[in-house]
XYZ file of N, CA and C in Angstrom:
615
model
N 113.558 127.093 90.957
C 112.771 127.517 92.094
C 113.368 127.182 93.414
N 114.153 126.085 93.493
C 114.716 125.637 94.777
C 116.159 125.984 94.926
N 116.717 126.818 93.957
C 118.069 127.230 94.090
C 118.172 128.453 94.951
N 118.859 128.343 96.097
C 118.901 129.383 97.125
C 120.176 130.262 96.845
N 119.977 131.400 96.235
C 121.138 132.283 95.967
C 121.065 133.526 96.783
N 120.154 133.635 97.691
C 120.035 134.895 98.480
C 121.130 134.886 99.526
N 121.519 136.125 99.936
C 122.400 136.257 101.096
C 121.506 136.034 102.326
N 122.202 135.856 103.467
C 121.405 135.635 104.736
C 120.427 136.749 104.995
N 120.896 137.967 104.825
C 120.111 139.151 105.047
C 118.893 139.161 104.118
N 119.078 138.823 102.812
C 118.026 138.754 101.886
C 117.032 137.659 102.214
N 117.610 136.548 102.701
C 116.763 135.408 103.046
C 115.791 135.752 104.172
N 116.291 136.459 105.221
C 115.410 136.853 106.293
C 114.382 137.883 105.870
N 114.742 138.752 104.913
C 113.775 139.724 104.482
C 112.722 139.120 103.621
N 113.125 138.242 102.673
C 112.157 137.653 101.788
C 111.244 136.502 102.312
N 111.866 135.710 103.283
C 111.155 134.555 103.816
C 111.141 134.600 105.364
N 110.598 135.583 105.942
C 110.643 135.737 107.393
C 110.077 134.554 108.235
N 108.990 133.994 107.741
C 108.326 132.946 108.496
C 109.226 131.646 108.433
N 109.690 131.344 107.282
C 110.599 130.146 107.203
C 111.837 130.384 108.041
N 112.438 131.564 107.987
C 113.621 131.853 108.840
C 113.340 131.725 110.303
N 112.178 132.240 110.681
C 111.718 132.137 112.092
C 111.483 130.664 112.573
N 110.951 129.877 111.673
C 110.731 128.429 112.029
C 112.061 127.714 112.201
N 113.004 127.993 111.293
C 114.324 127.456 111.469
C 114.980 127.806 112.794
N 114.879 129.084 113.090
C 115.496 129.613 114.301
C 114.892 128.994 115.516
N 113.487 128.855 115.544
C 112.821 128.256 116.662
C 113.322 126.832 116.847
N 113.426 126.092 115.769
C 113.860 124.688 115.803
C 115.261 124.571 116.482
N 116.137 125.457 115.981
C 117.561 125.430 116.493
C 117.539 125.841 117.951
N 116.846 126.902 118.385
C 116.870 127.387 119.766
C 116.276 126.269 120.660
N 115.215 125.683 120.265
C 114.571 124.624 121.126
C 115.533 123.473 121.283
N 116.165 123.054 120.183
C 117.200 121.999 120.208
C 118.315 122.318 121.185
N 118.804 123.549 121.108
C 119.907 124.020 121.935
C 119.559 123.984 123.421
N 118.352 124.515 123.721
C 117.820 124.533 125.074
C 117.699 123.149 125.628
N 117.215 122.209 124.795
C 117.050 120.818 125.180
C 118.367 120.193 125.461
N 119.366 120.469 124.683
C 120.703 119.943 124.862
C 121.272 120.283 126.201
N 121.136 121.584 126.542
C 121.592 122.141 127.869
C 120.799 121.468 128.980
N 119.467 121.455 128.811
C 118.555 120.923 129.828
C 118.781 119.409 130.102
N 119.156 118.690 129.056
C 119.249 117.232 129.186
C 120.598 116.756 129.760
N 121.472 117.714 130.010
C 122.806 117.313 130.507
C 122.675 116.593 131.852
N 123.189 115.381 131.880
C 123.085 114.609 133.102
C 121.877 113.770 133.262
N 120.917 113.797 132.273
C 119.754 112.962 132.388
C 119.481 112.267 131.100
N 118.556 111.352 131.042
C 118.205 110.602 129.868
C 117.520 111.531 128.887
N 118.079 111.585 127.615
C 117.535 112.542 126.604
C 116.036 112.245 126.316
N 115.643 110.964 126.420
C 114.213 110.633 126.239
C 113.309 111.313 127.157
N 113.740 111.447 128.400
C 112.923 112.125 129.384
C 112.832 113.658 129.052
N 113.893 114.180 128.557
C 113.902 115.594 128.086
C 112.889 115.803 126.952
N 112.814 114.920 125.970
C 111.949 115.065 124.890
C 110.517 115.001 125.327
N 110.207 114.079 126.292
C 108.851 114.080 126.861
C 108.556 115.381 127.590
N 109.492 115.879 128.351
C 109.226 117.110 129.126
C 109.033 118.337 128.265
N 109.653 118.322 127.035
C 109.565 119.453 126.133
C 108.406 119.390 125.195
N 107.730 118.143 125.161
C 106.458 118.093 124.381
C 106.470 117.186 123.208
N 107.268 116.150 123.232
C 107.159 115.046 122.201
C 105.852 114.339 122.334
N 105.350 113.785 121.177
C 104.129 112.911 121.307
C 104.584 111.546 121.657
N 103.700 110.769 122.239
C 104.057 109.434 122.726
C 102.847 108.549 122.932
N 103.077 107.297 122.980
C 102.147 106.318 123.455
C 102.889 105.371 124.351
N 102.860 105.480 125.686
C 103.634 104.743 126.596
C 102.633 104.121 127.652
N 103.067 103.072 128.288
C 102.171 102.408 129.256
C 101.940 103.322 130.453
N 100.629 103.406 130.857
C 100.274 104.117 132.057
C 100.461 105.612 131.882
N 100.625 106.094 130.679
C 100.782 107.549 130.400
C 99.873 107.988 129.306
N 99.300 109.162 129.412
C 98.347 109.724 128.398
C 99.007 111.067 127.884
N 99.093 111.143 126.558
C 99.690 112.284 125.911
C 98.623 113.444 125.899
N 99.085 114.617 126.262
C 98.182 115.771 126.281
C 97.987 116.329 124.828
N 96.869 116.993 124.577
C 96.569 117.508 123.238
C 97.587 118.485 122.768
N 98.135 119.354 123.595
C 99.080 120.332 123.169
C 100.359 119.797 122.558
N 100.586 118.551 122.813
C 101.854 117.935 122.226
C 101.715 117.806 120.704
N 100.516 117.770 120.144
C 100.417 117.776 118.675
C 101.056 119.004 118.059
N 101.153 120.079 118.802
C 101.755 121.281 118.284
C 103.267 121.287 118.654
N 103.529 121.074 119.945
C 104.950 121.235 120.440
C 105.891 120.219 119.801
N 105.382 118.970 119.525
C 106.261 117.989 118.959
C 106.944 118.368 117.656
N 106.307 119.259 116.839
C 106.878 119.604 115.513
C 108.017 120.534 115.671
N 108.355 121.019 116.865
C 109.494 121.915 117.065
C 110.585 121.219 117.880
N 110.463 119.962 118.128
C 111.448 119.139 118.859
C 112.187 118.201 117.895
N 113.512 118.123 118.081
C 114.229 117.145 117.241
C 115.105 116.247 118.034
N 115.245 115.035 117.493
C 115.958 113.994 118.248
C 117.366 113.897 117.668
N 118.290 114.715 118.228
C 119.621 114.756 117.847
C 119.962 115.810 116.735
N 121.223 116.110 116.611
C 121.662 117.171 115.651
C 121.417 116.780 114.196
N 121.583 115.551 113.876
C 121.345 115.098 112.453
C 119.877 115.307 112.044
N 118.992 114.907 112.927
C 117.537 115.181 112.706
C 117.269 116.605 112.496
N 117.814 117.445 113.398
C 117.671 118.838 113.251
C 118.195 119.417 111.941
N 119.463 118.940 111.561
C 120.109 119.461 110.436
C 119.345 119.161 109.119
N 118.915 117.957 108.938
C 118.217 117.565 107.734
C 116.901 118.306 107.571
N 116.144 118.366 108.645
C 114.810 119.116 108.627
C 115.047 120.593 108.386
N 116.077 121.227 109.015
C 116.278 122.633 108.804
C 116.790 122.891 107.387
N 117.595 121.974 106.817
C 118.041 122.097 105.486
C 116.895 121.992 104.473
N 115.944 121.059 104.704
C 114.787 120.975 103.901
C 113.991 122.223 103.920
N 113.759 122.727 105.091
C 113.049 123.978 105.229
C 113.737 125.137 104.452
N 115.022 125.229 104.751
C 115.853 126.313 104.150
C 115.720 126.321 102.610
N 115.861 125.187 101.983
C 115.867 125.057 100.529
C 114.504 125.045 99.844
N 113.542 124.236 100.453
C 112.277 123.993 99.694
C 111.119 124.896 100.074
N 111.134 125.394 101.310
C 109.966 126.130 101.828
C 109.812 127.531 101.264
N 110.919 128.285 101.033
C 110.730 129.705 100.627
C 109.825 130.003 99.429
N 109.843 129.210 98.323
C 108.986 129.522 97.189
C 107.492 129.445 97.597
N 107.145 128.514 98.517
C 105.792 128.344 98.946
C 105.338 129.563 99.804
N 106.275 130.069 100.620
C 105.958 131.276 101.437
C 105.713 132.431 100.536
N 106.446 132.556 99.476
C 106.271 133.700 98.570
C 104.989 133.554 97.790
N 104.601 132.316 97.440
C 103.396 132.152 96.669
C 102.120 132.320 97.419
N 102.151 131.754 98.656
C 100.922 131.802 99.537
C 100.796 133.031 100.372
N 101.945 133.650 100.656
C 101.887 134.722 101.671
C 102.213 134.129 102.996
N 102.575 135.065 103.985
C 103.041 134.599 105.250
C 101.977 133.754 106.018
N 100.714 134.207 106.099
C 99.734 133.587 107.016
C 99.300 132.274 106.391
N 99.041 132.254 105.062
C 98.542 130.979 104.459
C 99.630 129.917 104.555
N 100.870 130.397 104.326
C 101.994 129.416 104.421
C 102.138 128.867 105.852
N 102.112 129.775 106.829
C 102.206 129.345 108.187
C 101.056 128.416 108.585
N 99.874 128.648 108.077
C 98.726 127.803 108.338
C 98.974 126.419 107.757
N 99.464 126.360 106.519
C 99.746 125.086 105.890
C 100.779 124.341 106.636
N 101.826 124.965 107.109
C 102.859 124.406 107.924
C 102.278 123.824 109.244
N 101.626 124.585 109.967
C 101.117 124.191 111.290
C 100.106 123.049 111.171
N 99.163 123.220 110.264
C 98.160 122.160 110.056
C 98.749 120.852 109.679
N 99.728 120.911 108.747
C 100.429 119.728 108.266
C 101.138 118.984 109.457
N 101.843 119.827 110.258
C 102.510 119.269 111.377
C 101.628 118.615 112.399
N 100.502 119.253 112.686
C 99.483 118.650 113.631
C 98.955 117.380 113.008
N 98.579 117.422 111.760
C 97.988 116.209 111.120
C 98.976 115.094 111.132
N 100.219 115.356 110.847
C 101.252 114.302 110.935
C 101.284 113.719 112.296
N 101.273 114.495 113.340
C 101.306 113.973 114.756
C 100.054 113.218 115.050
N 98.925 113.657 114.583
C 97.653 112.875 114.765
C 97.744 111.475 114.118
N 98.192 111.445 112.870
C 98.377 110.179 112.115
C 99.329 109.283 112.952
N 100.398 109.865 113.443
C 101.365 109.106 114.193
C 100.750 108.458 115.411
N 99.879 109.183 116.113
C 99.145 108.635 117.288
C 98.220 107.575 116.950
N 97.491 107.818 115.841
C 96.490 106.865 115.417
C 97.055 105.555 114.885
N 98.167 105.583 114.101
C 98.582 104.455 113.333
C 99.676 103.638 113.982
N 100.341 104.212 114.944
C 101.400 103.441 115.641
C 100.742 102.270 116.446
N 101.126 101.078 116.253
C 100.571 99.949 117.001
C 101.391 99.620 118.218
N 102.639 100.004 118.326
C 103.470 99.723 119.425
C 103.678 101.059 120.204
N 104.281 100.917 121.413
C 104.611 102.095 122.194
C 105.715 102.895 121.419
N 105.663 104.197 121.510
C 106.605 105.017 120.756
C 106.743 106.428 121.371
N 107.810 107.063 121.015
C 108.042 108.504 121.312
C 108.416 109.103 119.972
N 107.835 110.217 119.572
C 108.108 110.763 118.271
C 108.172 112.295 118.350
N 108.903 112.955 117.484
C 108.985 114.399 117.399
C 109.697 114.779 116.097
N 109.551 116.058 115.708
C 110.223 116.559 114.609
C 109.333 117.332 113.639
N 109.959 118.118 112.767
C 109.208 118.962 111.765
C 108.899 118.215 110.485
N 109.216 116.905 110.383
C 109.042 116.190 109.106
C 107.634 116.194 108.650
N 106.604 116.066 109.470
C 105.216 116.104 109.099
C 104.855 117.402 108.378
N 105.319 118.449 109.015
C 105.062 119.860 108.397
C 105.803 120.001 107.116
N 107.013 119.439 106.996
C 107.792 119.529 105.786
C 107.153 118.728 104.619
N 106.647 117.558 105.024
C 105.919 116.824 103.961
C 104.639 117.499 103.540
N 104.049 118.288 104.467
C 102.939 119.110 104.091
C 103.326 120.172 103.003
N 104.509 120.679 103.147
C 104.972 121.649 102.189
C 105.229 120.977 100.826
N 105.795 119.744 100.804
C 105.913 118.982 99.598
C 104.598 118.702 98.925
N 103.642 118.358 99.770
C 102.251 118.089 99.284
C 101.613 119.299 98.655
N 101.842 120.482 99.271
C 101.258 121.702 98.768
C 101.882 122.029 97.384
N 103.224 121.820 97.188
C 103.820 121.973 95.880
C 103.299 121.016 94.839
N 103.051 119.767 95.277
C 102.604 118.708 94.376
C 101.175 119.104 93.897
N 100.307 119.622 94.870
C 98.974 119.990 94.527
C 99.008 121.107 93.431
N 99.914 122.132 93.671
C 100.012 123.202 92.726
C 100.493 122.721 91.397
N 101.446 121.802 91.416
C 101.998 121.187 90.160
C 100.901 120.526 89.332
N 99.988 119.899 90.034
C 98.926 119.086 89.332
C 97.789 120.038 88.873
N 97.340 120.891 89.742
C 96.119 121.729 89.468
C 96.410 123.206 89.066
N 97.662 123.649 89.226
C 98.030 125.001 88.806
C 99.339 124.942 88.014
N 99.201 124.370 86.830
C 100.400 124.167 85.959
C 100.956 125.587 85.547
N 100.187 126.613 85.624
C 100.673 127.949 85.282
C 101.659 128.465 86.368
N 101.676 127.857 87.542
C 102.574 128.331 88.601
C 103.815 127.442 88.705
N 103.659 126.115 88.587
C 104.724 125.176 88.737
C 105.112 124.614 87.360
N 106.357 124.745 86.887
C 106.790 124.245 85.674
C 107.104 122.785 85.753
N 107.297 122.080 84.600
C 107.472 120.613 84.571
C 108.763 120.225 85.254
N 109.822 120.981 85.149
C 111.055 120.595 85.813
C 110.875 120.585 87.363
N 110.243 121.588 87.849
C 109.998 121.693 89.279
C 109.040 120.535 89.768
N 108.092 120.250 88.907
C 107.134 119.145 89.225
C 107.943 117.820 89.364
N 108.841 117.540 88.400
C 109.602 116.286 88.488
C 110.509 116.258 89.735
N 111.053 117.410 90.074
C 111.874 117.532 91.286
C 111.069 117.179 92.490
N 109.896 117.711 92.565
C 108.964 117.472 93.740
C 108.599 116.037 93.812
N 108.301 115.391 92.669
C 107.946 113.970 92.631
C 109.109 113.078 93.089
N 110.311 113.411 92.744
C 111.491 112.680 93.118
C 111.744 112.840 94.630
N 111.537 114.048 95.139
C 111.807 114.276 96.596
C 110.774 113.467 97.411
N 109.479 113.600 96.993
C 108.455 112.846 97.699
C 108.711 111.322 97.636
N 109.005 110.843 96.410
C 109.320 109.394 96.254
C 110.382 108.862 97.086
N 111.518 109.587 97.027
C 112.681 109.157 97.809
C 112.372 109.329 99.258
N 111.655 110.367 99.657
C 111.367 110.544 101.095
C 110.542 109.381 101.624
N 109.509 108.977 100.986
C 108.644 107.872 101.445
C 109.378 106.537 101.448
N 110.236 106.394 100.373
C 110.982 105.137 100.320
C 111.984 105.039 101.449
N 112.651 106.123 101.751
C 113.635 106.084 102.845
C 112.916 105.911 104.147
N 111.672 106.433 104.257
C 110.913 106.277 105.532
C 110.623 104.791 105.795
N 110.543 103.989 104.680
C 110.230 102.604 104.817
C 111.491 101.785 105.160
N 112.590 102.274 104.643
C 113.903 101.515 104.759
C 114.682 101.870 105.960
N 114.799 103.134 106.299
C 115.607 103.567 107.458
C 114.868 103.412 108.728
N 115.462 102.762 109.677
C 114.796 102.576 110.974
C 114.619 103.880 111.710
N 113.588 103.858 112.657
C 113.311 104.953 113.577
C 112.792 106.215 112.843
N 112.394 106.048 111.588
C 111.761 107.268 110.937
C 110.257 107.040 110.969
N 109.538 108.061 111.461
C 108.023 107.968 111.650
C 107.330 108.257 110.270
N 107.087 107.191 109.602
C 106.463 107.306 108.238
C 105.040 107.743 108.426
N 104.406 107.471 109.576
C 102.993 107.868 109.791
C 102.918 109.427 109.910
N 103.931 110.019 110.500
C 103.959 111.490 110.589
C 104.152 112.067 109.200
N 104.962 111.443 108.361
C 105.177 111.882 107.015
C 103.881 111.784 106.211
N 103.220 110.685 106.311
C 102.018 110.435 105.615
C 100.929 111.459 106.076
N 100.800 111.605 107.320
C 99.816 112.504 107.843
C 100.064 113.971 107.486
N 101.266 114.414 107.510
C 101.662 115.724 107.082
C 101.381 115.942 105.620
N 101.637 114.913 104.791
C 101.417 115.023 103.360
C 99.881 115.174 103.151
N 99.034 114.390 103.809
C 97.591 114.545 103.689
C 97.132 115.847 104.144
N 97.681 116.338 105.287
C 97.345 117.638 105.755
C 97.683 118.799 104.786
N 98.861 118.637 104.177
C 99.227 119.726 103.169
C 98.339 119.680 101.953
N 97.987 118.574 101.469
C 97.039 118.444 100.297
C 95.724 119.109 100.647
N 95.103 118.698 101.772
C 93.785 119.239 102.079
C 93.842 120.699 102.414
N 94.913 121.189 103.088
C 94.986 122.665 103.365
C 95.165 123.404 102.088
N 96.039 122.903 101.203
C 96.271 123.612 99.937
C 94.970 123.684 99.136
N 94.240 122.590 99.095
C 92.984 122.532 98.320
C 91.987 123.577 98.843
N 91.889 123.693 100.185
C 90.918 124.623 100.759
C 91.394 126.103 100.556
N 92.717 126.315 100.577
C 93.223 127.656 100.335
C 92.895 128.053 98.848
N 93.172 127.160 97.900
C 92.862 127.484 96.529
C 91.398 127.683 96.287
N 90.508 126.867 96.935
C 89.105 127.043 96.801
C 88.666 128.332 97.362
N 89.230 128.783 98.499
C 88.881 130.031 99.136
C 89.299 131.160 98.228
N 90.461 131.120 97.629
C 90.905 132.206 96.694
C 89.948 132.306 95.496
N 89.606 131.147 94.932
C 88.693 131.190 93.739
C 87.388 131.769 94.102
N 86.816 131.396 95.249
C 85.532 132.010 95.634
C 85.579 133.490 95.816
N 86.680 133.900 96.415
C 86.833 135.354 96.631
C 86.937 136.101 95.332
N 87.658 135.522 94.384
C 87.793 136.127 93.096
C 86.395 136.206 92.326
N 85.625 135.162 92.458
C 84.330 135.078 91.850
C 83.376 136.229 92.430
N 83.435 136.394 93.755
C 82.691 137.446 94.360
C 83.100 138.837 93.912
N 84.358 139.010 93.728
C 84.886 140.333 93.239
C 84.474 140.552 91.785
């Protein structure tokens, strides 16, 4: 399921939403790199919409959305884009464009909300990780409750990815585990509501 054998042209045709999300992340990072030339990168992150809790400053609500498209350095961008490129396409195909995009956005917002709620110290945070953990959570939900869709091998792969991801979030400094946790919860809840909605529609039909 996670083996990407498509050409770039096929990838754009089959997974347009995932491709667009990756492009947006890359373009925003590039614009920020140019814009931050000669000034503190932390200021640029705040100007472009990172979430934060800083003394004498209040974070606007729109940052819960914008923060998921901002990355702190090329390494951060690369790993999140790679995760999207490899793991997100099957979910886009299974859910369809709009349900998949809804899962991604809701998970990203939920991750940022958790980050704001649970951080006890001052912080600045950004990245697509919350949304990506929402994708992992959606796969895990399907692996548990829709075994006809997710095979056992894929389920084990998902469990390993999630386990390693949360473990590394605890070990590696400067990783926002609260965003990961919130995105995961958001993905589970959104996926449950989507499945419930589909079942109700089928019953009515």
